Amino acid sequence: MKKTTSLLLLSASLLSGTAFAQQKCATDELHKQYIKETPALADREREFNEQISRTLSHLDVRALHRTTTVDDTIIDIPVAVHIQHSYITSDFITDDAVYNLIKRMNNTYSLNYDTSSVIKPFKKFVGKANIRFHLATKDPLGQATTGITRRFSYLTMGGDNQVKMDQWSPLNYYNIWFENTIGMAIAGGTVLAYAQFPTDFDARSFYDGVICAAPFIGDGTTMEHETGHYFSLYHPWNSSGAACGTPGACGDDEVDDTPPTIGHPSGCALYDTACAFNYFKIYLDSVGTPTLVNYPDTTNTQNLMDYADCELMFTKGQVDRMRACLKTDIHRHNLYDTFNLRITGAMDARPDLTPIPEFFPTNPSAAGKFQYFTCPGTPLKFSNRTWRDTVTNLTMTFSNGASTPTYTVANPNYNSSVTNSFTDQGWVNISMAATGNHSGTNTVAFTNSIYVADANAFQPENVVAEFNPAEDLAKWPTFNYYNNEFKWQHAGVGFYDNHSMMYAGFDSRVNPTLGVYPVTGTPKGDFDDFFSVPVDLSGMATGPCNMNFFTSGASRSSNSFDITDTMIIYYSTDHAKTWVPLTTLAKGDLLNKGATYLPYVPTSNADWVAKTINIPTAARGSYVVFRFRYQPGVDHNGYLVSTGNNFYMDRLSFGKYPAGVNDVSMGNVDVAIVPNPTNSNAFVVVKDANNNTAHVIVSDIAGKVIYTVDQQIVGNEARIEIPQTALQAKGIYMVQTTTGIQTKTQKLVVY
């Protein structure tokens, strides 16, 4: 079979025959996408296949009577496994599961398993690749490793190529990634995994390797199949260009002893002759003597590169192609080089390294969702996630009046956990000491991971968040859950002072003017929180009750389809056990300053807008906490870069009046107009110790009086509304306020 098109990948069953019908891989689709984006890859692939054909042009017919390939030399490959996880058991796969995977792959590629059920026509074609895989014992810096890395990441839920920020040099290591779910969808099935074809390296070296859905690490054939793609094997129906199982779409795969087929999406049609009847090849030896080889008249349904439910084997021709691939200049030949095996430690014994302590805090009241913020008395469950060695003893200690200050367990596993509640406000100090099996003890301190809110709620009139590090900032904790550049942080600018809360949403990894785009680590799926102090809103059970704050934000794109940042505000009335959505801010409500391609920083009060969020009756309890969750958005054109910019919040408070009225900072001034500028109504805020009557006159720029109002000052302060109906025209107005014998005139800008 001497045709070419593209490739794909999948695993459909266990070697035992357990079926996963209609399960697919996405290598073909991805490869076609790469060629569309980089047409030169098609030429590179054609040259590569010609190079392989030349290598295999003089087939030794005697090999058909052997149980191995002509070349029995063992090829050793260093492997690095990268686990992107969310700490849940379905994606936080164990080290032992990885070790078992490598053992199983070695059995498959060394033909060290039972092939007795291979049907008779193909028994003499079963190939032995003599390829061995070894987890690296040295990382790219030369440090000792088990060959396994882990990263807590939102990208585990379908991040696909974007999870590959942990890649070790693909010239030195065969990189394998696991994520919870493959996000890529293809028609007719669920994607379990996909591989990078060797020729894709020229344009996509940063994605080189295989990625697999974590739940399928042990299914028996998925990784074996994907690794075949990594070593240049196509699907047996590849050249048809059609989907697997398309009636009449016979195809081949550049390998002669895998007869033409339409492929088998499921089942196990062992004697399918639709495409293979009377299939033969004629070969010429070194002196030109022809030899005819009759291949089986049935397709090789049991081939590991098919989708059937009974994959068992590679053929000798596939083995020859994989080994030939490793000897070409197509970025695989360096893997088994003697020097590379030495610097990666591939042939060394696995080092006995101390365990790495980690824990996963969850909310028992929220179906096990992770939570790092709590309130006094509210329990959190701390589950053990220590890895890298067999742990013989684990001790955890907790501060802040923990209900269980010390937790010790022998021979812990991932089900080992302790539930704790706390009495003292502030950041909890957690220490974990994990003792390995003959490797020693590793102790890690976690000082800023869990925060306990104040036990007593603040009265709303006492809550005016300026986010000043010297004052109130410490009581408004922020959480950068995934430890990346997108996060809440203090900013040195503000509405009235030099302090505010900022979401760092500017994607410093991208420079569109230079055509530079990041290839991994998209913020899509990321979220970061900050939390309020607890507030007692029970005194505002009836009447108006508002959360007020000022915001200033920009986007990076002027395309409305690309402005996808959101901020969701939640509230909890049960001490952080459950959270209820209050409102969502997006687009212009969030990013009022339009597009700017530099990191956005507000420079004047005019850059800020007032926000008022009505608090429903259900949220007006005696102990209410608010959560502010920012979700950075990405572009719609496939670059997956952040199209937002920096966003700022300031002067957060609670009260009866809308934003701008409660939030005015009077200082020594006895009259203020807020908001100013305005595009709606405005308020004159008057302070007078004598409780005189305030007389307000509003004139346009020509001096024409357009509105007057008198209001008695009560409690030494009045808030006097200038309605929007009086401010119909945009421009500058003069507002004259008289109390007793004092008169003050100020400008009001309407836009």
PDB file of N, CA and C in Angstrom, residues 3-47:
ATOM      1  N   LYS A   3       0.166   4.836  -0.589  1.00  0.00           N
ATOM      2  CA  LYS A   3      -0.570   6.070  -0.758  1.00  0.00           C
ATOM      3  C   LYS A   3      -0.399   6.912   0.496  1.00  0.00           C
ATOM      4  N   THR A   4      -0.770   8.208   0.397  1.00  0.00           N
ATOM      5  CA  THR A   4      -0.551   9.081   1.556  1.00  0.00           C
ATOM      6  C   THR A   4      -1.679  10.084   1.709  1.00  0.00           C
ATOM      7  N   THR A   5      -1.980  10.439   2.919  1.00  0.00           N
ATOM      8  CA  THR A   5      -2.914  11.524   3.192  1.00  0.00           C
ATOM      9  C   THR A   5      -2.592  12.103   4.543  1.00  0.00           C
ATOM     10  N   SER A   6      -3.263  11.647   5.594  1.00  0.00           N
ATOM     11  CA  SER A   6      -3.012  12.183   6.919  1.00  0.00           C
ATOM     12  C   SER A   6      -3.100  11.071   7.929  1.00  0.00           C
ATOM     13  N   LEU A   7      -3.257  11.451   9.186  1.00  0.00           N
ATOM     14  CA  LEU A   7      -3.253  10.439  10.208  1.00  0.00           C
ATOM     15  C   LEU A   7      -4.290  10.734  11.264  1.00  0.00           C
ATOM     16  N   LEU A   8      -4.394   9.869  12.271  1.00  0.00           N
ATOM     17  CA  LEU A   8      -5.366   9.992  13.353  1.00  0.00           C
ATOM     18  C   LEU A   8      -4.996   9.023  14.452  1.00  0.00           C
ATOM     19  N   LEU A   9      -5.801   8.939  15.494  1.00  0.00           N
ATOM     20  CA  LEU A   9      -5.473   7.985  16.534  1.00  0.00           C
ATOM     21  C   LEU A   9      -6.631   7.694  17.432  1.00  0.00           C
ATOM     22  N   LEU A  10      -6.577   6.533  18.043  1.00  0.00           N
ATOM     23  CA  LEU A  10      -7.602   6.142  18.990  1.00  0.00           C
ATOM     24  C   LEU A  10      -7.242   4.885  19.745  1.00  0.00           C
ATOM     25  N   SER A  11      -7.965   4.650  20.797  1.00  0.00           N
ATOM     26  CA  SER A  11      -7.967   3.346  21.419  1.00  0.00           C
ATOM     27  C   SER A  11      -9.407   2.952  21.596  1.00  0.00           C
ATOM     28  N   ALA A  12      -9.761   1.722  21.334  1.00  0.00           N
ATOM     29  CA  ALA A  12     -11.153   1.334  21.421  1.00  0.00           C
ATOM     30  C   ALA A  12     -11.422   0.223  22.402  1.00  0.00           C
ATOM     31  N   SER A  13     -10.425  -0.416  22.960  1.00  0.00           N
ATOM     32  CA  SER A  13     -10.737  -1.509  23.872  1.00  0.00           C
ATOM     33  C   SER A  13      -9.529  -1.921  24.678  1.00  0.00           C
ATOM     34  N   LEU A  14      -9.773  -2.787  25.617  1.00  0.00           N
ATOM     35  CA  LEU A  14      -8.695  -3.456  26.335  1.00  0.00           C
ATOM     36  C   LEU A  14      -8.211  -4.651  25.532  1.00  0.00           C
ATOM     37  N   LEU A  15      -7.002  -5.085  25.840  1.00  0.00           N
ATOM     38  CA  LEU A  15      -6.538  -6.311  25.192  1.00  0.00           C
ATOM     39  C   LEU A  15      -7.458  -7.475  25.523  1.00  0.00           C
ATOM     40  N   SER A  16      -8.147  -7.375  26.642  1.00  0.00           N
ATOM     41  CA  SER A  16      -9.066  -8.438  27.019  1.00  0.00           C
ATOM     42  C   SER A  16     -10.330  -8.418  26.188  1.00  0.00           C
ATOM     43  N   GLY A  17     -10.524  -7.327  25.432  1.00  0.00           N
ATOM     44  CA  GLY A  17     -11.678  -7.280  24.550  1.00  0.00           C
ATOM     45  C   GLY A  17     -12.797  -6.418  25.065  1.00  0.00           C
ATOM     46  N   THR A  18     -12.638  -5.730  26.196  1.00  0.00           N
ATOM     47  CA  THR A  18     -13.681  -4.846  26.687  1.00  0.00           C
ATOM     48  C   THR A  18     -13.918  -3.732  25.694  1.00  0.00           C
ATOM     49  N   ALA A  19     -15.167  -3.478  25.339  1.00  0.00           N
ATOM     50  CA  ALA A  19     -15.465  -2.562  24.237  1.00  0.00           C
ATOM     51  C   ALA A  19     -15.749  -1.159  24.726  1.00  0.00           C
ATOM     52  N   PHE A  20     -15.266  -0.177  23.972  1.00  0.00           N
ATOM     53  CA  PHE A  20     -15.613   1.224  24.146  1.00  0.00           C
ATOM     54  C   PHE A  20     -16.030   1.717  22.766  1.00  0.00           C
ATOM     55  N   ALA A  21     -17.228   1.384  22.337  1.00  0.00           N
ATOM     56  CA  ALA A  21     -17.646   1.633  20.959  1.00  0.00           C
ATOM     57  C   ALA A  21     -17.626   3.115  20.633  1.00  0.00           C
ATOM     58  N   GLN A  22     -17.236   3.408  19.403  1.00  0.00           N
ATOM     59  CA  GLN A  22     -17.268   4.746  18.831  1.00  0.00           C
ATOM     60  C   GLN A  22     -16.321   5.713  19.519  1.00  0.00           C
ATOM     61  N   GLN A  23     -15.299   5.231  20.175  1.00  0.00           N
ATOM     62  CA  GLN A  23     -14.344   6.138  20.783  1.00  0.00           C
ATOM     63  C   GLN A  23     -13.251   6.464  19.778  1.00  0.00           C
ATOM     64  N   LYS A  24     -12.844   7.718  19.741  1.00  0.00           N
ATOM     65  CA  LYS A  24     -11.958   8.191  18.687  1.00  0.00           C
ATOM     66  C   LYS A  24     -10.749   8.923  19.268  1.00  0.00           C
ATOM     67  N   CYS A  25      -9.794   9.152  18.396  1.00  0.00           N
ATOM     68  CA  CYS A  25      -8.725  10.089  18.683  1.00  0.00           C
ATOM     69  C   CYS A  25      -8.795  11.192  17.637  1.00  0.00           C
ATOM     70  N   ALA A  26      -8.060  12.236  17.831  1.00  0.00           N
ATOM     71  CA  ALA A  26      -8.195  13.404  16.957  1.00  0.00           C
ATOM     72  C   ALA A  26      -6.922  13.731  16.203  1.00  0.00           C
ATOM     73  N   THR A  27      -6.038  12.774  16.035  1.00  0.00           N
ATOM     74  CA  THR A  27      -4.775  13.063  15.358  1.00  0.00           C
ATOM     75  C   THR A  27      -4.986  13.477  13.914  1.00  0.00           C
ATOM     76  N   ASP A  28      -5.877  12.779  13.191  1.00  0.00           N
ATOM     77  CA  ASP A  28      -6.133  13.136  11.787  1.00  0.00           C
ATOM     78  C   ASP A  28      -6.614  14.573  11.659  1.00  0.00           C
ATOM     79  N   GLU A  29      -7.636  14.908  12.464  1.00  0.00           N
ATOM     80  CA  GLU A  29      -8.203  16.247  12.369  1.00  0.00           C
ATOM     81  C   GLU A  29      -7.163  17.312  12.677  1.00  0.00           C
ATOM     82  N   LEU A  30      -6.364  17.062  13.685  1.00  0.00           N
ATOM     83  CA  LEU A  30      -5.353  18.039  14.071  1.00  0.00           C
ATOM     84  C   LEU A  30      -4.283  18.171  12.991  1.00  0.00           C
ATOM     85  N   HIS A  31      -3.892  17.043  12.436  1.00  0.00           N
ATOM     86  CA  HIS A  31      -2.871  17.060  11.384  1.00  0.00           C
ATOM     87  C   HIS A  31      -3.363  17.845  10.163  1.00  0.00           C
ATOM     88  N   LYS A  32      -4.612  17.639   9.789  1.00  0.00           N
ATOM     89  CA  LYS A  32      -5.178  18.389   8.664  1.00  0.00           C
ATOM     90  C   LYS A  32      -5.212  19.885   8.972  1.00  0.00           C
ATOM     91  N   GLN A  33      -5.534  20.217  10.215  1.00  0.00           N
ATOM     92  CA  GLN A  33      -5.544  21.626  10.616  1.00  0.00           C
ATOM     93  C   GLN A  33      -4.149  22.228  10.510  1.00  0.00           C
ATOM     94  N   TYR A  34      -3.142  21.491  10.950  1.00  0.00           N
ATOM     95  CA  TYR A  34      -1.770  21.991  10.871  1.00  0.00           C
ATOM     96  C   TYR A  34      -1.352  22.231   9.424  1.00  0.00           C
ATOM     97  N   ILE A  35      -1.719  21.308   8.533  1.00  0.00           N
ATOM     98  CA  ILE A  35      -1.363  21.475   7.121  1.00  0.00           C
ATOM     99  C   ILE A  35      -2.081  22.683   6.525  1.00  0.00           C
ATOM    100  N   LYS A  36      -3.318  22.900   6.938  1.00  0.00           N
ATOM    101  CA  LYS A  36      -4.053  24.070   6.457  1.00  0.00           C
ATOM    102  C   LYS A  36      -3.368  25.355   6.902  1.00  0.00           C
ATOM    103  N   GLU A  37      -2.888  25.372   8.135  1.00  0.00           N
ATOM    104  CA  GLU A  37      -2.224  26.556   8.670  1.00  0.00           C
ATOM    105  C   GLU A  37      -0.790  26.690   8.160  1.00  0.00           C
ATOM    106  N   THR A  38      -0.141  25.564   7.905  1.00  0.00           N
ATOM    107  CA  THR A  38       1.252  25.557   7.427  1.00  0.00           C
ATOM    108  C   THR A  38       1.349  24.586   6.255  1.00  0.00           C
ATOM    109  N   PRO A  39       1.006  25.023   5.037  1.00  0.00           N
ATOM    110  CA  PRO A  39       0.960  24.112   3.881  1.00  0.00           C
ATOM    111  C   PRO A  39       2.266  23.373   3.628  1.00  0.00           C
ATOM    112  N   ALA A  40       3.402  23.950   4.029  1.00  0.00           N
ATOM    113  CA  ALA A  40       4.687  23.287   3.788  1.00  0.00           C
ATOM    114  C   ALA A  40       4.779  21.940   4.493  1.00  0.00           C
ATOM    115  N   LEU A  41       3.937  21.713   5.501  1.00  0.00           N
ATOM    116  CA  LEU A  41       3.970  20.428   6.192  1.00  0.00           C
ATOM    117  C   LEU A  41       3.582  19.282   5.265  1.00  0.00           C
ATOM    118  N   ALA A  42       2.716  19.555   4.298  1.00  0.00           N
ATOM    119  CA  ALA A  42       2.321  18.504   3.352  1.00  0.00           C
ATOM    120  C   ALA A  42       3.524  18.038   2.543  1.00  0.00           C
ATOM    121  N   ASP A  43       4.357  18.982   2.109  1.00  0.00           N
ATOM    122  CA  ASP A  43       5.576  18.613   1.379  1.00  0.00           C
ATOM    123  C   ASP A  43       6.528  17.844   2.282  1.00  0.00           C
ATOM    124  N   ARG A  44       6.632  18.279   3.522  1.00  0.00           N
ATOM    125  CA  ARG A  44       7.520  17.600   4.467  1.00  0.00           C
ATOM    126  C   ARG A  44       7.051  16.162   4.692  1.00  0.00           C
ATOM    127  N   GLU A  45       5.742  15.980   4.794  1.00  0.00           N
ATOM    128  CA  GLU A  45       5.201  14.638   4.996  1.00  0.00           C
ATOM    129  C   GLU A  45       5.463  13.749   3.777  1.00  0.00           C
ATOM    130  N   ARG A  46       5.296  14.321   2.595  1.00  0.00           N
ATOM    131  CA  ARG A  46       5.552  13.552   1.376  1.00  0.00           C
ATOM    132  C   ARG A  46       7.025  13.138   1.297  1.00  0.00           C
ATOM    133  N   GLU A  47       7.921  14.058   1.607  1.00  0.00           N
ATOM    134  CA  GLU A  47       9.351  13.738   1.601  1.00  0.00           C
ATOM    135  C   GLU A  47       9.671  12.656   2.626  1.00  0.00           C
TER     136      GLU A  47
END
